[in-house]
Coordinates of C-alpha atoms and ligand atoms in Angstrom, one line a residue:
M10 CA -8.4 -120.9 -30.7
S11 CA -9.3 -117.7 -32.6
A12 CA -6.4 -115.4 -33.7
T13 CA -7.6 -112.8 -31.3
E14 CA -8.2 -115.0 -28.2
S15 CA -5.6 -114.5 -25.4
F16 CA -3.8 -117.1 -23.3
S17 CA -1.3 -117.3 -20.5
A18 CA 2.5 -117.4 -21.1
W19 CA 5.6 -116.7 -19.0
W20 CA 7.7 -114.0 -20.6
V21 CA 11.3 -113.2 -19.7
S22 CA 12.6 -109.7 -20.6
E23 CA 15.9 -108.0 -19.6
Q24 CA 14.5 -106.8 -16.3
S25 CA 11.7 -109.2 -15.3
S26 CA 10.0 -112.6 -15.6
D27 CA 6.2 -112.4 -15.6
L28 CA 3.1 -114.5 -16.3
R29 CA 0.9 -112.5 -18.7
S30 CA -1.8 -112.6 -21.2
T31 CA -0.5 -113.2 -24.7
H32 CA -1.9 -113.3 -28.3
R33 CA -1.2 -115.8 -31.0
D34 CA 0.6 -113.2 -33.2
E35 CA 3.2 -112.8 -30.4
L36 CA 4.4 -116.4 -30.8
G37 CA 6.6 -115.9 -33.7
P38 CA 7.2 -118.1 -36.8
G39 CA 6.6 -121.8 -37.2
D40 CA 4.5 -124.1 -39.4
T41 CA 2.7 -125.8 -36.5
L42 CA 0.6 -124.5 -33.6
V43 CA 0.5 -126.7 -30.5
R44 CA -2.0 -126.5 -27.7
V45 CA 0.4 -127.1 -24.8
E46 CA -0.9 -129.1 -21.9
F47 CA 2.2 -129.5 -19.7
S48 CA 5.7 -128.1 -19.6
G49 CA 8.4 -128.6 -16.9
I50 CA 11.2 -127.0 -14.9
N51 CA 14.6 -128.0 -16.0
Y52 CA 17.9 -126.5 -14.8
K53 CA 18.1 -124.5 -18.0
D54 CA 14.6 -123.1 -17.4
G55 CA 15.8 -121.9 -14.0
L56 CA 18.7 -120.1 -15.6
A57 CA 16.4 -118.5 -18.2
L58 CA 13.8 -117.4 -15.6
Q59 CA 16.6 -116.0 -13.4
H60 CA 18.1 -114.0 -16.3
K61 CA 21.4 -116.0 -16.2
P62 CA 23.3 -115.7 -19.4
G63 CA 23.7 -118.4 -22.0
V64 CA 20.1 -119.8 -22.4
L65 CA 17.8 -117.2 -23.9
R66 CA 19.3 -115.8 -27.2
G67 CA 17.0 -112.7 -27.2
Y68 CA 14.4 -110.8 -25.2
P69 CA 11.5 -110.9 -24.7
M70 CA 11.2 -114.7 -24.9
I71 CA 8.8 -117.3 -23.6
P72 CA 11.1 -119.8 -21.7
G73 CA 10.5 -123.6 -21.3
I74 CA 12.6 -126.1 -23.1
D75 CA 9.9 -128.8 -23.0
L76 CA 6.3 -129.1 -24.1
V77 CA 3.7 -131.8 -24.3
G78 CA 0.3 -131.2 -25.8
F79 CA -2.0 -131.6 -28.9
I80 CA -1.6 -130.4 -32.5
E81 CA -3.9 -127.3 -32.9
E82 CA -3.1 -126.8 -36.6
S83 CA -0.2 -127.6 -38.9
E84 CA 0.9 -126.8 -42.4
L85 CA 2.6 -130.2 -42.5
D86 CA 0.6 -133.3 -43.8
Q87 CA 2.4 -135.3 -41.1
W88 CA 0.4 -133.8 -38.3
Q89 CA -3.4 -133.7 -37.8
P90 CA -5.3 -131.7 -35.2
G91 CA -5.6 -133.5 -31.8
E92 CA -2.5 -135.7 -32.2
R93 CA -0.4 -136.0 -29.0
V94 CA 3.0 -134.5 -29.4
L95 CA 6.1 -133.6 -27.4
L96 CA 9.2 -131.5 -27.9
N97 CA 12.4 -131.4 -25.9
G98 CA 15.0 -128.8 -26.8
S99 CA 15.7 -128.1 -30.5
G100 CA 16.0 -124.4 -29.4
L101 CA 12.6 -124.3 -27.8
G102 CA 12.7 -121.8 -25.0
E103 CA 16.2 -120.7 -26.1
T104 CA 16.3 -119.4 -29.7
H105 CA 12.5 -119.3 -30.1
N106 CA 9.5 -119.0 -27.8
G107 CA 9.1 -122.0 -25.5
G108 CA 6.7 -124.3 -23.7
L109 CA 5.8 -122.3 -20.6
A110 CA 2.6 -121.1 -22.3
Q111 CA -0.8 -122.5 -23.3
Y112 CA 0.2 -122.4 -27.0
A113 CA 3.5 -122.7 -28.8
R114 CA 4.3 -122.2 -32.5
V115 CA 7.1 -124.6 -33.6
A116 CA 8.7 -126.3 -36.5
G117 CA 6.5 -129.5 -36.9
S118 CA 9.6 -131.4 -38.0
D119 CA 10.9 -131.1 -34.4
L120 CA 7.9 -132.7 -32.8
I121 CA 7.7 -136.4 -31.7
T122 CA 4.6 -138.4 -31.2
V123 CA 4.0 -139.2 -27.5
P124 CA 4.4 -143.0 -27.1
Q125 CA 1.0 -144.6 -26.7
Q126 CA 1.9 -146.1 -23.3
I127 CA 2.9 -142.7 -21.8
S128 CA 0.3 -140.1 -20.8
N129 CA 0.9 -136.5 -21.6
F130 CA 1.6 -135.7 -17.9
R131 CA 4.2 -138.5 -17.7
A132 CA 5.8 -137.4 -20.9
A133 CA 6.3 -134.0 -19.3
A134 CA 7.6 -135.6 -16.1
I135 CA 10.2 -137.3 -18.2
G136 CA 11.0 -134.1 -20.2
T137 CA 14.5 -133.1 -21.2
A138 CA 15.9 -134.5 -18.0
G139 CA 14.6 -138.0 -18.5
F140 CA 15.3 -137.8 -22.2
T141 CA 18.9 -136.9 -21.4
A142 CA 19.2 -139.7 -18.8
M143 CA 18.0 -142.1 -21.5
L144 CA 20.5 -140.7 -24.0
S145 CA 23.2 -141.3 -21.4
V146 CA 22.1 -144.9 -20.9
L147 CA 22.0 -145.5 -24.6
A148 CA 25.5 -144.1 -25.0
L149 CA 26.8 -146.4 -22.3
E150 CA 25.2 -149.4 -23.9
D151 CA 26.5 -148.4 -27.3
A152 CA 30.0 -148.3 -25.8
G153 CA 29.5 -151.9 -24.6
L154 CA 28.5 -151.5 -20.9
T155 CA 26.7 -154.4 -19.3
P156 CA 25.6 -154.8 -15.7
E157 CA 28.4 -157.4 -15.2
A158 CA 31.0 -154.7 -15.7
G159 CA 30.5 -153.3 -12.2
P160 CA 28.8 -150.5 -10.3
V161 CA 27.6 -147.3 -12.1
L162 CA 27.9 -144.0 -10.3
V163 CA 25.2 -141.3 -10.8
T164 CA 26.1 -137.8 -9.7
G165 CA 23.5 -135.0 -9.0
A166 CA 21.5 -138.0 -7.9
A167 CA 18.4 -136.3 -6.5
G168 CA 18.0 -134.0 -9.5
G169 CA 16.0 -134.6 -12.6
V170 CA 18.6 -136.3 -14.8
G171 CA 20.1 -138.1 -11.8
S172 CA 16.8 -139.5 -10.4
I173 CA 15.6 -140.8 -13.8
A174 CA 19.1 -142.2 -14.6
I175 CA 19.0 -144.1 -11.3
T176 CA 15.6 -145.7 -12.0
L177 CA 16.5 -146.6 -15.6
L178 CA 19.9 -148.1 -14.7
S179 CA 18.6 -150.1 -11.7
G180 CA 15.7 -151.4 -13.8
L181 CA 18.2 -152.6 -16.4
G182 CA 20.0 -154.6 -13.7
Y183 CA 22.9 -152.2 -12.9
E184 CA 24.3 -151.7 -9.4
V185 CA 23.8 -148.0 -8.9
V186 CA 25.7 -145.8 -6.5
A187 CA 24.2 -142.4 -6.0
A188 CA 26.3 -139.3 -5.1
S189 CA 24.1 -136.6 -3.5
G190 CA 24.3 -133.5 -1.5
R191 CA 21.1 -134.8 0.2
A192 CA 22.6 -138.2 1.1
D193 CA 20.7 -138.1 4.4
S194 CA 17.4 -136.3 3.7
A195 CA 16.9 -138.1 0.3
S196 CA 18.3 -141.5 1.2
S197 CA 15.0 -143.3 1.2
Y198 CA 14.0 -141.5 -2.0
L199 CA 17.2 -142.6 -3.8
T200 CA 17.0 -146.2 -2.4
E201 CA 13.4 -146.5 -3.6
L202 CA 14.4 -145.5 -7.1
G203 CA 17.0 -148.3 -7.0
A204 CA 20.3 -146.9 -5.7
R205 CA 22.1 -149.7 -3.9
R206 CA 24.5 -147.3 -2.1
I207 CA 24.5 -143.5 -1.5
I208 CA 27.7 -141.4 -1.0
P209 CA 27.8 -137.8 0.1
R210 CA 28.4 -135.2 -2.7
T211 CA 31.4 -134.0 -0.7
D212 CA 33.2 -137.3 -1.3
L213 CA 33.7 -136.0 -4.9
S214 CA 33.3 -132.3 -4.9
E215 CA 36.8 -131.2 -3.7
P216 CA 40.1 -131.5 -5.6
G217 CA 41.5 -135.0 -5.4
R218 CA 44.3 -137.2 -6.6
P219 CA 44.4 -137.7 -10.4
L220 CA 44.1 -141.5 -10.0
Q221 CA 42.2 -143.1 -7.2
S222 CA 41.1 -146.6 -6.3
Q223 CA 39.1 -148.2 -9.1
E224 CA 35.5 -148.4 -8.0
F225 CA 33.1 -147.8 -10.9
A226 CA 32.5 -149.3 -14.4
A227 CA 30.8 -146.1 -15.5
V228 CA 29.5 -142.7 -14.3
V229 CA 26.5 -140.7 -15.5
D230 CA 27.5 -137.2 -14.6
S231 CA 25.3 -134.0 -14.6
V232 CA 27.6 -132.0 -12.3
G233 CA 30.9 -131.4 -14.0
S234 CA 33.9 -129.7 -12.3
H235 CA 35.8 -131.6 -9.5
T236 CA 32.9 -134.1 -9.1
L237 CA 33.5 -135.3 -12.7
V238 CA 37.3 -135.3 -12.3
N239 CA 37.1 -137.4 -9.2
A240 CA 34.7 -139.7 -10.8
L241 CA 37.0 -140.2 -13.8
A242 CA 39.8 -140.9 -11.3
R243 CA 37.8 -143.7 -9.8
L244 CA 36.7 -145.5 -13.0
N245 CA 37.9 -149.0 -13.7
Y246 CA 40.3 -149.7 -16.5
G247 CA 38.3 -149.0 -19.7
G248 CA 35.6 -147.2 -17.7
L249 CA 33.0 -145.0 -19.3
A250 CA 31.8 -141.5 -18.4
T251 CA 28.8 -139.7 -19.9
V252 CA 28.8 -136.0 -19.3
C253 CA 25.8 -133.8 -19.7
G254 CA 25.7 -131.1 -17.1
L255 CA 27.5 -128.4 -15.0
A256 CA 25.5 -128.2 -11.7
Q257 CA 28.8 -127.8 -9.8
G258 CA 30.6 -125.9 -12.7
P259 CA 31.6 -126.0 -16.3
D260 CA 35.3 -126.5 -15.6
L261 CA 37.2 -129.7 -15.9
P262 CA 40.1 -129.3 -13.5
G263 CA 41.8 -132.6 -14.0
T264 CA 44.6 -134.5 -15.8
V265 CA 44.9 -136.8 -18.8
L266 CA 46.0 -139.7 -16.5
P267 CA 42.6 -141.6 -16.3
F268 CA 42.5 -141.6 -20.1
I269 CA 46.1 -142.5 -20.9
L270 CA 46.7 -144.9 -18.0
R271 CA 43.3 -146.5 -17.6
G272 CA 41.8 -146.1 -21.1
V273 CA 38.8 -144.2 -19.7
H274 CA 36.3 -142.9 -22.2
L275 CA 34.5 -139.5 -21.9
I276 CA 31.2 -139.3 -23.8
G277 CA 29.5 -136.0 -24.3
I278 CA 25.7 -135.9 -24.2
N279 CA 23.7 -133.2 -25.9
S280 CA 19.9 -133.4 -25.9
V281 CA 19.1 -130.1 -27.6
Y282 CA 20.3 -131.0 -31.1
A283 CA 19.9 -134.8 -30.9
P284 CA 19.0 -136.0 -34.4
R285 CA 15.4 -137.2 -34.9
A286 CA 16.3 -140.9 -35.2
L287 CA 18.1 -140.8 -31.8
R288 CA 15.1 -138.9 -30.3
E289 CA 12.7 -141.6 -31.5
R290 CA 15.0 -144.4 -30.3
A291 CA 15.3 -142.8 -26.8
W292 CA 11.6 -142.2 -26.4
K293 CA 10.9 -145.8 -27.6
R294 CA 13.3 -147.1 -24.9
L295 CA 11.7 -144.8 -22.3
A296 CA 8.3 -146.2 -23.1
R297 CA 9.7 -149.8 -22.7
D298 CA 12.1 -149.4 -19.8
L299 CA 11.1 -146.6 -17.5
N300 CA 9.3 -147.7 -14.3
L301 CA 6.2 -145.5 -14.4
D302 CA 5.6 -146.0 -10.6
H303 CA 9.1 -144.6 -9.9
L304 CA 8.4 -141.8 -12.4
D305 CA 5.3 -140.8 -10.5
S306 CA 7.1 -141.0 -7.2
L307 CA 9.8 -138.5 -8.3
T308 CA 7.4 -136.1 -9.9
R309 CA 5.3 -133.2 -8.6
S310 CA 3.1 -130.8 -10.4
I311 CA 2.8 -127.0 -10.0
P312 CA 0.5 -124.3 -11.5
M313 CA 1.9 -121.5 -13.8
S314 CA 1.9 -119.1 -10.9
E315 CA 4.7 -121.1 -9.1
V316 CA 7.0 -121.2 -12.1
G317 CA 9.1 -118.2 -11.0
D318 CA 9.7 -119.7 -7.6
A319 CA 10.5 -123.1 -9.0
G320 CA 13.1 -121.5 -11.3
A321 CA 14.9 -120.0 -8.4
R322 CA 14.7 -123.3 -6.3
I323 CA 16.1 -125.5 -9.0
L324 CA 19.2 -123.3 -9.3
A325 CA 19.6 -123.5 -5.5
G326 CA 19.5 -127.3 -5.7
E327 CA 16.2 -127.4 -3.7
L328 CA 14.0 -129.2 -6.2
R329 CA 14.0 -133.0 -6.1
G330 CA 13.3 -135.2 -9.1
R331 CA 11.0 -133.6 -11.7
T332 CA 8.6 -130.7 -11.6
V333 CA 5.8 -130.6 -14.2
V334 CA 4.0 -127.4 -15.0
D335 CA 0.3 -127.6 -15.6
V336 CA -0.1 -124.7 -18.0
D337 CA -3.9 -124.5 -17.5
A338 CA -3.7 -124.4 -13.7
Ligands
NAP11 N1 23.6 -131.7 -22.1 C1 22.3 -131.7 -22.1 O1 21.6 -131.9 -23.2 C2 21.5 -131.5 -20.9 C3 20.2 -132.0 -20.7 C4 19.6 -131.9 -19.5 C5 20.3 -131.3 -18.4 N2 21.5 -130.9 -18.6 C6 22.3 -130.3 -17.5 O2 22.4 -131.3 -16.5 C7 22.4 -130.6 -15.2 C8 21.3 -131.2 -14.4 O3 20.1 -130.9 -14.9 P1 18.7 -131.2 -14.1 O4 17.6 -130.7 -14.9 O5 18.8 -132.6 -13.6 O6 18.9 -130.2 -12.8 P2 18.6 -130.5 -11.3 O7 17.3 -131.2 -11.2 O8 18.8 -129.2 -10.6 O9 19.7 -131.5 -10.8 C9 21.0 -131.1 -10.6 C10 21.5 -131.8 -9.3 O10 22.9 -131.6 -9.2 C11 23.2 -131.5 -7.8 N3 23.9 -130.3 -7.6 C12 23.4 -129.0 -7.6 N4 24.3 -128.1 -7.3 C13 25.5 -128.8 -7.1 C14 26.8 -128.4 -6.7 N5 27.1 -127.1 -6.6 N6 27.7 -129.3 -6.6 C15 27.4 -130.6 -6.8 N7 26.2 -131.1 -7.1 C16 25.2 -130.1 -7.3 C17 21.9 -131.7 -7.0 O11 21.7 -133.1 -6.7 P3 22.0 -133.6 -5.2 O12 21.1 -132.7 -4.3 O13 21.5 -135.0 -5.2 O14 23.4 -133.5 -4.9 C18 20.9 -131.3 -8.0 O15 19.6 -131.8 -7.7 C19 22.3 -129.2 -15.5 O16 23.6 -128.6 -15.5 C20 21.7 -129.1 -16.8 O17 21.9 -127.9 -17.5 C21 22.2 -130.9 -19.8

């Protein structure tokens, strides 16, 4: 690309979110220029596109916390033009211009090589949501969880993190119970991904007793609030909870009883600032363990023109699985 050539990018300003023609010198600083092929729609991208506070640290900004593409040019010896790379988080689409554009300028040290077994499209389908689901599974394994311990609950089941967590856990031999607001309409979808049983979201989303019948060895939660508190109250003695999201709310309206009477462990998951070694470990495991047929079945692709609509729909809980953005379409 010549310095004067223009390309398409979504821009969010205080008042609006628009797809517009952009020049390379608008991208901001960074030692590496990436020709983006695919980005995606995560919950955070929905917040950014809808001007909700807490994601974009300044305006105007190109949103998009994920990108997959090719090295265009880099000041680092580590990267050569044409190499396939991906980036999830590290401030992309939050503190600096993001992936919802045909080009992105980034710190080359934040990029990861796309695993050979995974196409660029599938790497974008995995995106931050799938990376976070894998981080959650790794955290459970590191804490000693095995399939023999008992069923694992996945909340926000039909969402991006939830869908990929279900297929990963079921593929690893866990008995997965899915909690979903779409227990009826998405039941065959969730079962095909590997959920053994589906419970309605409302079983968990209202205030409940601080200790309930012990049902689950672990929970992968992307919902927070009463849902997480009820899940904690249903964990077995020594049960594990990974917590990454706040789709119901950021509050934690519970008691210490599951921790002090049942030895429950609460494990926070943050994908944005995950260290490089953990990123590489997670992507290696995704390449080894993720069922790519399941991944394809939970993914749809949209052109850049539909990004604004998709951002509104993910916040309304209307998107299922993962949405890849083809930045050239
Ligand atoms: N910590 C991190 O590094 C990290 C990384 C990735 C994502 N996240 C967070 O994880 C959450 C999920 O992200 P995502 O990309 O998977 O989003 P998503 O695709 O929108 O999935 C969220 C799911 O939560 C459920 N849900 C939505 N509103 C709800 C409500 N009011 N009460 C209960 N459940 C509700 C829905 O599933 P059902 O229809 O099946 O109920 C929805 O599909 C977000 O809060 C996101 O910010 C955090």
